[in-house]
């Protein structure tokens, strides 16, 4: 019989037996130690050992990780959306051996409960076409600096950090506790020859989210209304003649206070608090310091159980700026025409 590609196979067949038996009937979960989750249902408990992974992995590394799952977990593991690996077993006696084996191999155990989970991030300079910065390099520098919070559970609540290297934000930067976003700050430099030869011009005009690109039939090219451009780089994905990278002016912005969870408070978008930091590879010290500072201010001032955004909402954004010492400027005011909730529209904001 011919095989037909109808998408991925049904995930149910790959679930560990304990998950199949407890499916839809889970009762509660606990955090027995950093990096270990215990989910309990009528059929018994499932232990998940979480380790951080580097996101870009060689086949050899993936095979080595699968060997651990074969030895201790009947072959069961999962890769999480925040670049962690979880080894899944119903046998509590396997938990310590899994931890020891992972640590021997250099995979740190942690990221559960009131800790810093691994940073979710995008592609960066090496792998994508519109980045204003690197992603992997910045994430490595930040994670090295904040590593103490990965293997402990001493934060007020969980801490999700995200990194996106352009405004298209294919990472979770719009809804993480702290987000680092690569930003361009100049309009695309146009190479009309490349636009004429290599571009479908109607698609190029249509791709611009602010309608800044206008057809220029006389020159068989386009023009850009500069004051409408928000430097997103979308047009560079449509045409190699719309150069958006700018070594002098590209850099990073920092946003805070987003979350996806509906626990206690509604989900919320992140808001920008630092509009620009320089691209400073290989270790981005200004960005690392800014992120650590925000984390430390939250740790010192939040109540137990408060996510970063929940703490800020309780004390007010103006207090956040004064406590943190981060300067407030007009660059932080979002006047995007479709935006519903901004510093400008918030009645609680009194600057
Ligand atoms: Fe590419 Fe932008 Fe995603 Fe970075 S955030 S990988 S530049 S689309
Ligand atoms: Fe439009 Fe973005 Fe290109 Fe500016 S950078 S012209 S906003 S698509």
PDB file of N, CA and C in Angstrom, residues 206-263:
ATOM      1  N   UNK A 206       3.276  44.812  -1.065  1.00  0.00           N
ATOM      2  CA  UNK A 206       2.256  44.272  -0.153  1.00  0.00           C
ATOM      3  C   UNK A 206       2.838  43.806   1.174  1.00  0.00           C
ATOM      4  N   UNK A 207       4.122  43.502   1.216  1.00  0.00           N
ATOM      5  CA  UNK A 207       4.689  42.905   2.439  1.00  0.00           C
ATOM      6  C   UNK A 207       4.880  43.923   3.554  1.00  0.00           C
ATOM      7  N   UNK A 208       4.853  45.198   3.239  1.00  0.00           N
ATOM      8  CA  UNK A 208       5.188  46.202   4.256  1.00  0.00           C
ATOM      9  C   UNK A 208       4.008  46.422   5.200  1.00  0.00           C
ATOM     10  N   UNK A 209       4.173  46.168   6.501  1.00  0.00           N
ATOM     11  CA  UNK A 209       3.046  46.276   7.431  1.00  0.00           C
ATOM     12  C   UNK A 209       2.552  47.704   7.652  1.00  0.00           C
ATOM     13  N   UNK A 210       3.358  48.713   7.300  1.00  0.00           N
ATOM     14  CA  UNK A 210       2.916  50.094   7.515  1.00  0.00           C
ATOM     15  C   UNK A 210       2.642  50.811   6.198  1.00  0.00           C
ATOM     16  N   UNK A 211       2.603  50.073   5.107  1.00  0.00           N
ATOM     17  CA  UNK A 211       2.358  50.652   3.780  1.00  0.00           C
ATOM     18  C   UNK A 211       3.359  51.765   3.444  1.00  0.00           C
ATOM     19  N   UNK A 212       4.599  51.547   3.846  1.00  0.00           N
ATOM     20  CA  UNK A 212       5.644  52.550   3.569  1.00  0.00           C
ATOM     21  C   UNK A 212       6.227  52.396   2.159  1.00  0.00           C
ATOM     22  N   UNK A 213       6.010  51.222   1.563  1.00  0.00           N
ATOM     23  CA  UNK A 213       6.620  50.973   0.252  1.00  0.00           C
ATOM     24  C   UNK A 213       5.609  51.301  -0.845  1.00  0.00           C
ATOM     25  N   UNK A 214       6.020  52.156  -1.774  1.00  0.00           N
ATOM     26  CA  UNK A 214       5.148  52.576  -2.877  1.00  0.00           C
ATOM     27  C   UNK A 214       5.762  52.131  -4.188  1.00  0.00           C
ATOM     28  N   UNK A 215       4.927  51.691  -5.148  1.00  0.00           N
ATOM     29  CA  UNK A 215       5.477  51.328  -6.458  1.00  0.00           C
ATOM     30  C   UNK A 215       6.058  52.555  -7.167  1.00  0.00           C
ATOM     31  N   UNK A 216       7.101  52.354  -7.912  1.00  0.00           N
ATOM     32  CA  UNK A 216       7.713  53.432  -8.693  1.00  0.00           C
ATOM     33  C   UNK A 216       7.819  52.923 -10.140  1.00  0.00           C
ATOM     34  N   UNK A 217       6.676  52.902 -10.869  1.00  0.00           N
ATOM     35  CA  UNK A 217       6.652  52.255 -12.191  1.00  0.00           C
ATOM     36  C   UNK A 217       7.645  52.873 -13.177  1.00  0.00           C
ATOM     37  N   UNK A 218       7.860  54.193 -13.036  1.00  0.00           N
ATOM     38  CA  UNK A 218       8.776  54.850 -13.977  1.00  0.00           C
ATOM     39  C   UNK A 218      10.165  54.208 -13.946  1.00  0.00           C
ATOM     40  N   UNK A 219      10.610  53.866 -12.715  1.00  0.00           N
ATOM     41  CA  UNK A 219      11.945  53.256 -12.568  1.00  0.00           C
ATOM     42  C   UNK A 219      11.891  51.729 -12.446  1.00  0.00           C
ATOM     43  N   UNK A 220      10.688  51.147 -12.640  1.00  0.00           N
ATOM     44  CA  UNK A 220      10.499  49.699 -12.445  1.00  0.00           C
ATOM     45  C   UNK A 220      11.048  49.263 -11.082  1.00  0.00           C
ATOM     46  N   UNK A 221      10.810  50.086 -10.061  1.00  0.00           N
ATOM     47  CA  UNK A 221      11.312  49.797  -8.711  1.00  0.00           C
ATOM     48  C   UNK A 221      10.270  50.283  -7.692  1.00  0.00           C
ATOM     49  N   UNK A 222      10.702  50.601  -6.493  1.00  0.00           N
ATOM     50  CA  UNK A 222       9.810  51.105  -5.448  1.00  0.00           C
ATOM     51  C   UNK A 222      10.471  52.299  -4.765  1.00  0.00           C
ATOM     52  N   UNK A 223       9.674  53.021  -3.974  1.00  0.00           N
ATOM     53  CA  UNK A 223      10.228  54.049  -3.094  1.00  0.00           C
ATOM     54  C   UNK A 223       9.720  53.766  -1.681  1.00  0.00           C
ATOM     55  N   UNK A 224      10.368  54.347  -0.680  1.00  0.00           N
ATOM     56  CA  UNK A 224       9.954  54.147   0.712  1.00  0.00           C
ATOM     57  C   UNK A 224       9.607  55.504   1.332  1.00  0.00           C
ATOM     58  N   UNK A 225       8.411  55.583   1.929  1.00  0.00           N
ATOM     59  CA  UNK A 225       8.030  56.786   2.675  1.00  0.00           C
ATOM     60  C   UNK A 225       8.685  56.661   4.052  1.00  0.00           C
ATOM     61  N   UNK A 226       9.771  57.375   4.242  1.00  0.00           N
ATOM     62  CA  UNK A 226      10.640  57.105   5.401  1.00  0.00           C
ATOM     63  C   UNK A 226       9.919  57.242   6.736  1.00  0.00           C
ATOM     64  N   UNK A 227       9.035  58.257   6.848  1.00  0.00           N
ATOM     65  CA  UNK A 227       8.398  58.466   8.151  1.00  0.00           C
ATOM     66  C   UNK A 227       7.401  57.353   8.512  1.00  0.00           C
ATOM     67  N   UNK A 228       7.020  56.527   7.532  1.00  0.00           N
ATOM     68  CA  UNK A 228       6.124  55.396   7.840  1.00  0.00           C
ATOM     69  C   UNK A 228       6.902  54.131   8.203  1.00  0.00           C
ATOM     70  N   UNK A 229       8.181  54.101   7.910  1.00  0.00           N
ATOM     71  CA  UNK A 229       8.950  52.857   8.083  1.00  0.00           C
ATOM     72  C   UNK A 229       9.222  52.595   9.560  1.00  0.00           C
ATOM     73  N   UNK A 230       9.000  51.355   9.997  1.00  0.00           N
ATOM     74  CA  UNK A 230       9.323  50.997  11.387  1.00  0.00           C
ATOM     75  C   UNK A 230      10.530  50.058  11.434  1.00  0.00           C
ATOM     76  N   UNK A 231      11.278  49.963  10.349  1.00  0.00           N
ATOM     77  CA  UNK A 231      12.566  49.253  10.302  1.00  0.00           C
ATOM     78  C   UNK A 231      12.426  47.764  10.629  1.00  0.00           C
ATOM     79  N   UNK A 232      11.300  47.156  10.252  1.00  0.00           N
ATOM     80  CA  UNK A 232      11.073  45.754  10.624  1.00  0.00           C
ATOM     81  C   UNK A 232      11.911  44.785   9.798  1.00  0.00           C
ATOM     82  N   UNK A 233      12.277  45.181   8.590  1.00  0.00           N
ATOM     83  CA  UNK A 233      13.074  44.292   7.743  1.00  0.00           C
ATOM     84  C   UNK A 233      12.259  43.317   6.923  1.00  0.00           C
ATOM     85  N   UNK A 234      10.939  43.397   7.039  1.00  0.00           N
ATOM     86  CA  UNK A 234      10.097  42.468   6.274  1.00  0.00           C
ATOM     87  C   UNK A 234      10.394  42.539   4.780  1.00  0.00           C
ATOM     88  N   UNK A 235      10.676  43.764   4.294  1.00  0.00           N
ATOM     89  CA  UNK A 235      10.892  43.934   2.859  1.00  0.00           C
ATOM     90  C   UNK A 235      12.159  43.219   2.393  1.00  0.00           C
ATOM     91  N   UNK A 236      13.123  43.058   3.289  1.00  0.00           N
ATOM     92  CA  UNK A 236      14.352  42.361   2.881  1.00  0.00           C
ATOM     93  C   UNK A 236      14.069  40.880   2.646  1.00  0.00           C
ATOM     94  N   UNK A 237      13.035  40.350   3.300  1.00  0.00           N
ATOM     95  CA  UNK A 237      12.676  38.948   3.026  1.00  0.00           C
ATOM     96  C   UNK A 237      12.096  38.805   1.623  1.00  0.00           C
ATOM     97  N   UNK A 238      11.569  39.903   1.071  1.00  0.00           N
ATOM     98  CA  UNK A 238      10.949  39.844  -0.257  1.00  0.00           C
ATOM     99  C   UNK A 238      11.895  40.267  -1.364  1.00  0.00           C
ATOM    100  N   UNK A 239      12.930  41.033  -1.012  1.00  0.00           N
ATOM    101  CA  UNK A 239      13.815  41.536  -2.061  1.00  0.00           C
ATOM    102  C   UNK A 239      15.241  41.700  -1.543  1.00  0.00           C
ATOM    103  N   UNK A 240      16.209  41.135  -2.259  1.00  0.00           N
ATOM    104  CA  UNK A 240      17.612  41.329  -1.857  1.00  0.00           C
ATOM    105  C   UNK A 240      18.082  42.761  -2.082  1.00  0.00           C
ATOM    106  N   UNK A 241      17.215  43.587  -2.687  1.00  0.00           N
ATOM    107  CA  UNK A 241      17.603  44.982  -2.919  1.00  0.00           C
ATOM    108  C   UNK A 241      17.186  45.924  -1.794  1.00  0.00           C
ATOM    109  N   UNK A 242      16.604  45.405  -0.713  1.00  0.00           N
ATOM    110  CA  UNK A 242      16.155  46.267   0.399  1.00  0.00           C
ATOM    111  C   UNK A 242      17.059  46.007   1.613  1.00  0.00           C
ATOM    112  N   UNK A 243      18.248  46.568   1.606  1.00  0.00           N
ATOM    113  CA  UNK A 243      19.241  46.243   2.640  1.00  0.00           C
ATOM    114  C   UNK A 243      18.868  46.882   3.977  1.00  0.00           C
ATOM    115  N   UNK A 244      18.619  46.051   4.975  1.00  0.00           N
ATOM    116  CA  UNK A 244      18.174  46.560   6.270  1.00  0.00           C
ATOM    117  C   UNK A 244      19.297  46.541   7.318  1.00  0.00           C
ATOM    118  N   UNK A 245      20.292  45.654   7.126  1.00  0.00           N
ATOM    119  CA  UNK A 245      21.363  45.573   8.142  1.00  0.00           C
ATOM    120  C   UNK A 245      22.182  46.865   8.162  1.00  0.00           C
ATOM    121  N   UNK A 246      22.548  47.287   9.377  1.00  0.00           N
ATOM    122  CA  UNK A 246      23.312  48.515   9.528  1.00  0.00           C
ATOM    123  C   UNK A 246      24.220  48.344  10.750  1.00  0.00           C
ATOM    124  N   UNK A 247      25.497  48.140  10.493  1.00  0.00           N
ATOM    125  CA  UNK A 247      26.431  47.795  11.576  1.00  0.00           C
ATOM    126  C   UNK A 247      26.485  48.878  12.645  1.00  0.00           C
ATOM    127  N   UNK A 248      26.336  50.132  12.269  1.00  0.00           N
ATOM    128  CA  UNK A 248      26.453  51.223  13.238  1.00  0.00           C
ATOM    129  C   UNK A 248      25.200  51.367  14.091  1.00  0.00           C
ATOM    130  N   UNK A 249      24.047  51.195  13.471  1.00  0.00           N
ATOM    131  CA  UNK A 249      22.789  51.566  14.141  1.00  0.00           C
ATOM    132  C   UNK A 249      21.970  50.409  14.684  1.00  0.00           C
ATOM    133  N   UNK A 250      22.230  49.187  14.224  1.00  0.00           N
ATOM    134  CA  UNK A 250      21.467  48.059  14.762  1.00  0.00           C
ATOM    135  C   UNK A 250      21.860  47.808  16.219  1.00  0.00           C
ATOM    136  N   UNK A 251      20.931  47.273  17.003  1.00  0.00           N
ATOM    137  CA  UNK A 251      21.239  47.007  18.414  1.00  0.00           C
ATOM    138  C   UNK A 251      20.115  46.224  19.060  1.00  0.00           C
ATOM    139  N   UNK A 252      19.925  46.454  20.362  1.00  0.00           N
ATOM    140  CA  UNK A 252      18.995  45.626  21.131  1.00  0.00           C
ATOM    141  C   UNK A 252      18.080  46.485  21.997  1.00  0.00           C
ATOM    142  N   UNK A 253      16.836  46.043  22.132  1.00  0.00           N
ATOM    143  CA  UNK A 253      15.900  46.653  23.073  1.00  0.00           C
ATOM    144  C   UNK A 253      15.517  45.596  24.110  1.00  0.00           C
ATOM    145  N   UNK A 254      15.098  46.065  25.290  1.00  0.00           N
ATOM    146  CA  UNK A 254      14.674  45.114  26.330  1.00  0.00           C
ATOM    147  C   UNK A 254      13.236  45.390  26.725  1.00  0.00           C
ATOM    148  N   UNK A 255      12.452  44.315  26.746  1.00  0.00           N
ATOM    149  CA  UNK A 255      11.045  44.403  27.137  1.00  0.00           C
ATOM    150  C   UNK A 255      10.838  43.539  28.384  1.00  0.00           C
ATOM    151  N   UNK A 256       9.853  43.897  29.203  1.00  0.00           N
ATOM    152  CA  UNK A 256       9.610  43.098  30.414  1.00  0.00           C
ATOM    153  C   UNK A 256       8.102  42.937  30.650  1.00  0.00           C
ATOM    154  N   UNK A 257       7.783  41.964  31.488  1.00  0.00           N
ATOM    155  CA  UNK A 257       6.439  41.889  32.047  1.00  0.00           C
ATOM    156  C   UNK A 257       5.426  41.053  31.283  1.00  0.00           C
ATOM    157  N   UNK A 258       5.852  40.320  30.262  1.00  0.00           N
ATOM    158  CA  UNK A 258       4.887  39.491  29.531  1.00  0.00           C
ATOM    159  C   UNK A 258       4.741  38.119  30.166  1.00  0.00           C
ATOM    160  N   UNK A 259       3.622  37.488  29.894  1.00  0.00           N
ATOM    161  CA  UNK A 259       3.455  36.082  30.290  1.00  0.00           C
ATOM    162  C   UNK A 259       2.313  35.476  29.503  1.00  0.00           C
ATOM    163  N   UNK A 260       2.378  34.169  29.310  1.00  0.00           N
ATOM    164  CA  UNK A 260       1.326  33.448  28.582  1.00  0.00           C
ATOM    165  C   UNK A 260       0.312  32.856  29.551  1.00  0.00           C
ATOM    166  N   UNK A 261       0.786  32.520  30.744  1.00  0.00           N
ATOM    167  CA  UNK A 261      -0.038  31.786  31.698  1.00  0.00           C
ATOM    168  C   UNK A 261      -1.270  32.589  32.145  1.00  0.00           C
ATOM    169  N   UNK A 262      -2.345  31.856  32.459  1.00  0.00           N
ATOM    170  CA  UNK A 262      -3.535  32.500  33.018  1.00  0.00           C
ATOM    171  C   UNK A 262      -3.580  32.339  34.545  1.00  0.00           C
ATOM    172  N   UNK A 263      -2.507  31.791  35.129  1.00  0.00           N
ATOM    173  CA  UNK A 263      -2.494  31.605  36.587  1.00  0.00           C
ATOM    174  C   UNK A 263      -2.522  32.964  37.278  1.00  0.00           C
TER     175      UNK A 263
END
